[in-house]
Each structure stands twice: as structure tokens, then as C-alpha cells.
PDB file of C-alpha atoms in Angstrom:
ATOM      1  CA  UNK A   1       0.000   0.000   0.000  1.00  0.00           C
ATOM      2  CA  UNK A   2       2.855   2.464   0.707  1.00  0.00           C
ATOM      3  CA  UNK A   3       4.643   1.887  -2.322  1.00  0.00           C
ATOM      4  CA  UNK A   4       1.523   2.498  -4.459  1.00  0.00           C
ATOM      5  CA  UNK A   5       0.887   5.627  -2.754  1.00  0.00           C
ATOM      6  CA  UNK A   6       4.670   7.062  -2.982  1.00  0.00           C
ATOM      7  CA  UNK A   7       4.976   5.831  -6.815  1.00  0.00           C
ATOM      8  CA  UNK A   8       1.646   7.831  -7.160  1.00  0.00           C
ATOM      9  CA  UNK A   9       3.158  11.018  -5.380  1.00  0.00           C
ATOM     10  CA  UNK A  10       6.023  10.351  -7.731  1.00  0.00           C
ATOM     11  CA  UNK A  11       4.113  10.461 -10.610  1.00  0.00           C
ATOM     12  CA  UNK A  12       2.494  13.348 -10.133  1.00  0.00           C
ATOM     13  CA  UNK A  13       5.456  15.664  -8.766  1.00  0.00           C
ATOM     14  CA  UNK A  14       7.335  14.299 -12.014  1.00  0.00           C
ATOM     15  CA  UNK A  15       4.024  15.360 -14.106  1.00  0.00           C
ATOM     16  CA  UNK A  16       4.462  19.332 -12.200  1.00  0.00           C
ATOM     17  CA  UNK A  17       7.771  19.095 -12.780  1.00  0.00           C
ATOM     18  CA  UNK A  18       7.730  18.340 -16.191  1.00  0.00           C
ATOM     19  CA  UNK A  19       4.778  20.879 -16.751  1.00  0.00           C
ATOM     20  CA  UNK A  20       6.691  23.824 -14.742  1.00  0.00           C
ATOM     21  CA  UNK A  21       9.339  23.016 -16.617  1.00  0.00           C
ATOM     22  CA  UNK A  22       7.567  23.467 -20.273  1.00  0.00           C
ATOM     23  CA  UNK A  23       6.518  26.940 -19.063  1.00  0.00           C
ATOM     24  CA  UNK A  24      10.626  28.003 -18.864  1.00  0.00           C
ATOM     25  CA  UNK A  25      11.039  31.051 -21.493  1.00  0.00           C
ATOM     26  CA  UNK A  26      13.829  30.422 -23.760  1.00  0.00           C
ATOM     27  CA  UNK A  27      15.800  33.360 -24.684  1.00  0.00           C
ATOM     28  CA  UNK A  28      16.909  33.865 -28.188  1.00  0.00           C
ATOM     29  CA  UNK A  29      20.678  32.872 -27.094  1.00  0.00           C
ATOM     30  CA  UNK A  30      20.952  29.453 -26.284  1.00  0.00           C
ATOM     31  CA  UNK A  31      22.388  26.040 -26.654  1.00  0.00           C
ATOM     32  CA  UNK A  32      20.760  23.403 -28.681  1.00  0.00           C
ATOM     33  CA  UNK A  33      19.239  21.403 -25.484  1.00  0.00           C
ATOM     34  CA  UNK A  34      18.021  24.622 -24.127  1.00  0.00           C
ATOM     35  CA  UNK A  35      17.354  25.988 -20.518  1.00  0.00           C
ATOM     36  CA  UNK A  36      14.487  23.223 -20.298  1.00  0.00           C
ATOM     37  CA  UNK A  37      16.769  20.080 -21.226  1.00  0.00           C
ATOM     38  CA  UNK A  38      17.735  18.967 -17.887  1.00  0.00           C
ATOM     39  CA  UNK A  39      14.528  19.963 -16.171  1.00  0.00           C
ATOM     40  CA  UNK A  40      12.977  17.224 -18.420  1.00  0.00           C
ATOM     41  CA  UNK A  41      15.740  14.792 -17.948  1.00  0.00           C
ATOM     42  CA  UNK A  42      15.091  14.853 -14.299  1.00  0.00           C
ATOM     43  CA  UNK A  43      10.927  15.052 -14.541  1.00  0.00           C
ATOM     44  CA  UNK A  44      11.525  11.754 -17.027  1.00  0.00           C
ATOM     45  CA  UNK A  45      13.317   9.857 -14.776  1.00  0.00           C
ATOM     46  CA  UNK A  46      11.344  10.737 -11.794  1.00  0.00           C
ATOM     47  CA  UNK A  47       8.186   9.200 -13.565  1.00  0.00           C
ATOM     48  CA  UNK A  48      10.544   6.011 -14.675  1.00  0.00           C
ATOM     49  CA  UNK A  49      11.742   5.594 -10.963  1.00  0.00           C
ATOM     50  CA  UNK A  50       8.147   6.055  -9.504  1.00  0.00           C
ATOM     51  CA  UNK A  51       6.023   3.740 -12.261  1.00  0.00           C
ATOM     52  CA  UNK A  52       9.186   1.061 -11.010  1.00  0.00           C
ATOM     53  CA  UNK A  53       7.804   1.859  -7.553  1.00  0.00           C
ATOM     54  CA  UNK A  54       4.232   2.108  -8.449  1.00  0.00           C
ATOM     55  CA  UNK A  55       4.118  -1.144 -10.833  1.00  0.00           C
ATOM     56  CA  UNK A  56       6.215  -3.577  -8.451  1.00  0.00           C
ATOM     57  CA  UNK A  57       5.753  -3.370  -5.226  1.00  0.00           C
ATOM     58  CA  UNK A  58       8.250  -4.606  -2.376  1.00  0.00           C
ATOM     59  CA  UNK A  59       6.674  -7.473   0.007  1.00  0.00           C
ATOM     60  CA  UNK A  60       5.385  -5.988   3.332  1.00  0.00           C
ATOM     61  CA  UNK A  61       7.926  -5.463   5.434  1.00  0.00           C
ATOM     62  CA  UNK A  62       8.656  -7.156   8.326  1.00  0.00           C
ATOM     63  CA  UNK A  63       9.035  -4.536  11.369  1.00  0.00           C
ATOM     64  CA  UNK A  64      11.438  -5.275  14.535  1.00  0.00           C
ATOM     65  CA  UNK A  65      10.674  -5.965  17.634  1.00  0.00           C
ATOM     66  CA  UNK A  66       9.461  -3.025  20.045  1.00  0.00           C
ATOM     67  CA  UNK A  67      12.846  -3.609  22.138  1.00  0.00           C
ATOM     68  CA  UNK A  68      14.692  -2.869  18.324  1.00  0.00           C
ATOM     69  CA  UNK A  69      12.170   0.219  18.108  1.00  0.00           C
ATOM     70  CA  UNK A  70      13.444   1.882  20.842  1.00  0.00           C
ATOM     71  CA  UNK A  71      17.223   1.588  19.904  1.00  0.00           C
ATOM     72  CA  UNK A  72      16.056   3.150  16.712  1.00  0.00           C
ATOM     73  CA  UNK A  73      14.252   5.992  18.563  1.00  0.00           C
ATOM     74  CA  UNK A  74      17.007   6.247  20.656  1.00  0.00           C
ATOM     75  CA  UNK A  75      19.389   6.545  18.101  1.00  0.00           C
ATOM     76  CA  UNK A  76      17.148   9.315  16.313  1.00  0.00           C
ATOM     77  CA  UNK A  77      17.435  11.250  19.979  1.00  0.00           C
ATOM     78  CA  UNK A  78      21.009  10.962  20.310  1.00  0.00           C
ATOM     79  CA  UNK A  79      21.505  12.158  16.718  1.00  0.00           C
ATOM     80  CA  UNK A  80      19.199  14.971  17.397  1.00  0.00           C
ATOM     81  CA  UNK A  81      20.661  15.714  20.675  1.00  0.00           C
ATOM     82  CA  UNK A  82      24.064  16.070  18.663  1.00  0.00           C
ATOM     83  CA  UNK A  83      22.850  18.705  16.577  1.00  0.00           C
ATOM     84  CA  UNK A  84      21.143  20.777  19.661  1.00  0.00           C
ATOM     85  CA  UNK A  85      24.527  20.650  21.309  1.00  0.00           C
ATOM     86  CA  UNK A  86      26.639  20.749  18.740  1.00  0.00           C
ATOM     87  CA  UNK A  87      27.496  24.541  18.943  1.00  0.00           C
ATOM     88  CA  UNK A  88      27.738  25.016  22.792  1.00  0.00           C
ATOM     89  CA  UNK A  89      29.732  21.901  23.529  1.00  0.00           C
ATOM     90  CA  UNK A  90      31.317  22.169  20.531  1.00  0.00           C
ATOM     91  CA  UNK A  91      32.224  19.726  17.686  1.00  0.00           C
ATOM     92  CA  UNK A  92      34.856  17.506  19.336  1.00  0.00           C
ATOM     93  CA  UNK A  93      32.984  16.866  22.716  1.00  0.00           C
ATOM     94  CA  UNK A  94      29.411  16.326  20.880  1.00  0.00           C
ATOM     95  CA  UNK A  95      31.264  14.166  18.310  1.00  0.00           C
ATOM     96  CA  UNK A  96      33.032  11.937  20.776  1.00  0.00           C
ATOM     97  CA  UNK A  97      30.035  11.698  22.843  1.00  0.00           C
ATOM     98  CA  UNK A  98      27.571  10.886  20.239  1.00  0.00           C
ATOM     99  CA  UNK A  99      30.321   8.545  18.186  1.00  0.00           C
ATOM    100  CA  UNK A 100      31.007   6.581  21.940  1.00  0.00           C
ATOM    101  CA  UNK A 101      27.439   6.188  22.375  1.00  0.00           C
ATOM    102  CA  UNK A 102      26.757   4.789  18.981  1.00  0.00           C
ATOM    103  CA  UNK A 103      30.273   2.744  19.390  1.00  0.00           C
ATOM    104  CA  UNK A 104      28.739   1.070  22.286  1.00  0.00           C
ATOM    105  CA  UNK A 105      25.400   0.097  20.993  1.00  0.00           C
ATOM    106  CA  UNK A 106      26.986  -1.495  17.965  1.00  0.00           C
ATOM    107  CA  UNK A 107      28.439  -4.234  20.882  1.00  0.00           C
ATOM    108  CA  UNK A 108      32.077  -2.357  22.078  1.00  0.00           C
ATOM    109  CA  UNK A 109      32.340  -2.613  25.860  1.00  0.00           C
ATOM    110  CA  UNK A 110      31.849   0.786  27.131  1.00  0.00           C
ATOM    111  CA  UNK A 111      35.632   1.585  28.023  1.00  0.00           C
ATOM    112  CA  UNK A 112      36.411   1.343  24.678  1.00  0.00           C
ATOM    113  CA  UNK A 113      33.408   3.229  23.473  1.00  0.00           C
ATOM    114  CA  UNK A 114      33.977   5.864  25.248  1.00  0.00           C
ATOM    115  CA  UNK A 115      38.162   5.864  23.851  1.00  0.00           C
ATOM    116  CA  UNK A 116      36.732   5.212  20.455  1.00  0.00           C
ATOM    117  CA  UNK A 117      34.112   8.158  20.497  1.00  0.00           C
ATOM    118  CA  UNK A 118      37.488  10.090  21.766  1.00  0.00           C
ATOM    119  CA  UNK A 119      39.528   8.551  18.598  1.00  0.00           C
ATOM    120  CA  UNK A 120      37.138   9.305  16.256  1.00  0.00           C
ATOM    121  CA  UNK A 121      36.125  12.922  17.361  1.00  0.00           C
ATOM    122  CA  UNK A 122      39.678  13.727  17.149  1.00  0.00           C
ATOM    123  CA  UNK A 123      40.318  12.109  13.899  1.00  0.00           C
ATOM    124  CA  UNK A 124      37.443  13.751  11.988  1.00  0.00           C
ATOM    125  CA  UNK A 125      38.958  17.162  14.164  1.00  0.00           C
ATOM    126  CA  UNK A 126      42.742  16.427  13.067  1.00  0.00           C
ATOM    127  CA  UNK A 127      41.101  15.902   8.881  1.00  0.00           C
ATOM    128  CA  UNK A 128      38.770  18.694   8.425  1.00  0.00           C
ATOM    129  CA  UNK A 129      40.005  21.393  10.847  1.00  0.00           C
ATOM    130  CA  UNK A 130      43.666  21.030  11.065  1.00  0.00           C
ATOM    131  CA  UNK A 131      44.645  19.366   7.186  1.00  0.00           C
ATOM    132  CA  UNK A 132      41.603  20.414   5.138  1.00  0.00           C
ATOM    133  CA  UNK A 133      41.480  24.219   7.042  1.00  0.00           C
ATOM    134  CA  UNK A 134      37.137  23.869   7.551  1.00  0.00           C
ATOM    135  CA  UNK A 135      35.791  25.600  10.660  1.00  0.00           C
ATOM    136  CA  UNK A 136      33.983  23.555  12.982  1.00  0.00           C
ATOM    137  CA  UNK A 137      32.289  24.175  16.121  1.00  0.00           C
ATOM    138  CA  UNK A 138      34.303  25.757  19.276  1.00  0.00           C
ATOM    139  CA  UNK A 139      33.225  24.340  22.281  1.00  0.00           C
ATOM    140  CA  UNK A 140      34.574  25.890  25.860  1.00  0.00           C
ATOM    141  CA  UNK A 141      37.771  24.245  25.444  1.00  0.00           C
ATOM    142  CA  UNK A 142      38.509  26.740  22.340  1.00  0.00           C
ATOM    143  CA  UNK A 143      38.445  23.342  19.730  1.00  0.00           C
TER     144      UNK A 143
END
């Protein structure tokens, strides 16, 4: 039933796509595909993708356990919870805390979580602040 309904939503976003893009004036300088070319590439293959959808169906699918559920909501919190803290705590603490608790709910014991989270915070800090020069949040340590 879900499938039907999103290759249907497909189909007709592809079908105002396709007709918004027909109504794109074409100046009297351009190149042989024209401004509306690749507006119609994409509005084709968005009604391609969503018939696929829409004409074969996947099985039903088989949903986890409640216990699973919450990981999965908790999961969604903690990732949200990054983003809230992200610029007062900064991007090295929220990163090792959110990468040590996600560390230890994929089975490490939670010493080596927690020195994981640490490794990883600092690698991603060491790559994209220090080598590829990209700010990132300060937190109250100044990093």
C-alpha cells in the first residue's frame, strides 16, 4: 500500500515538474538542449523511478521488535541531541560523545566506546580542521 501511494506522489510531482518546466522562457541565445533540457531529464526519470515503484511493489515489510524500536528511537534522539549541542559543547565533545554512544550500541564494551568516540572525534577534528582548514564548532575548550 505504501509503495503504491509514494509511486503515485512520484508520478504526479514528475508530471508538475515536467509541466513547470515546459513553461521556462527560452531566450533567443541558447544552446541546442536549451534551458528546459535537464529539467525534463530529471521530470523523465522521476516518472521512470516512480512507475518502477508504483508497478512492483516490495513485500510488506517485516518490522522489529518493540525492544529494536526503541534503539532506533534512541538513536534518532542521540543524533538529534548532537545537533542541539553541537554549537555550545562544541564539535569535538558532541562528536566523541555521540560517536562513543553509537560505538557502544553497535556491541564495544563501554571503556572502549567511550576511547573510540574520543579517537574518532579527534580524527574527523585532526582531517577537516587542522589538514583540510574547515571551521567547525568551538566548544569551551577553544576546539
Amino acid at each position: 500500500m505504501g509503495d503504491r501511494a509514494l509511486g503515485s506522489v512520484g508520478l504526479g510531482l514528475a508530471a508538475a515538474y515536467v509541466w513547470q518546466a515546459s513553461r521556462i522562457q527560452e531566450s533567443f541565445i541558447s544552446d541546442p538542449i536549451g534551458p528546459k533540457g535537464f529539467p525534463f531529464i530529471i521530470g523523465g526519470l522521476l516518472a521512470l523511478t516512480s512507475l518502477a515503484v508504483l508497478l512492483r511493489p516490495d513485500p510488506p515489510p517485516h518490522w522489529p521488535r518493540p525492544a529494536r524500536l526503541l534503539e532506533l528511537v534512541a538513536a534518532v534522539a542521540v543524533m538529534v541531541a548532537y545537533a542541539l549541542f553541537l554549537p555550545d559543547a562544541g564539535f569535538v565533545i558532541a562528536t566523541a560523545i555521540a560517536s562513543a554512544y553509537f560505538s557502544w550500541r553497535l556491541g564495544a564494551p563501554a571503556m572502549q566506546a567511550a576511547l573510540a568516540g574520543v579517537a574518532i572525534a579527534g580524527g574527523i577534528y585532526l582531517v577537516f580542521h587542522l589538514a583540510l582548514g574547515l571551521n567547525l564548532a568551538k566548544g569551551p575548550l577553544g576546539f
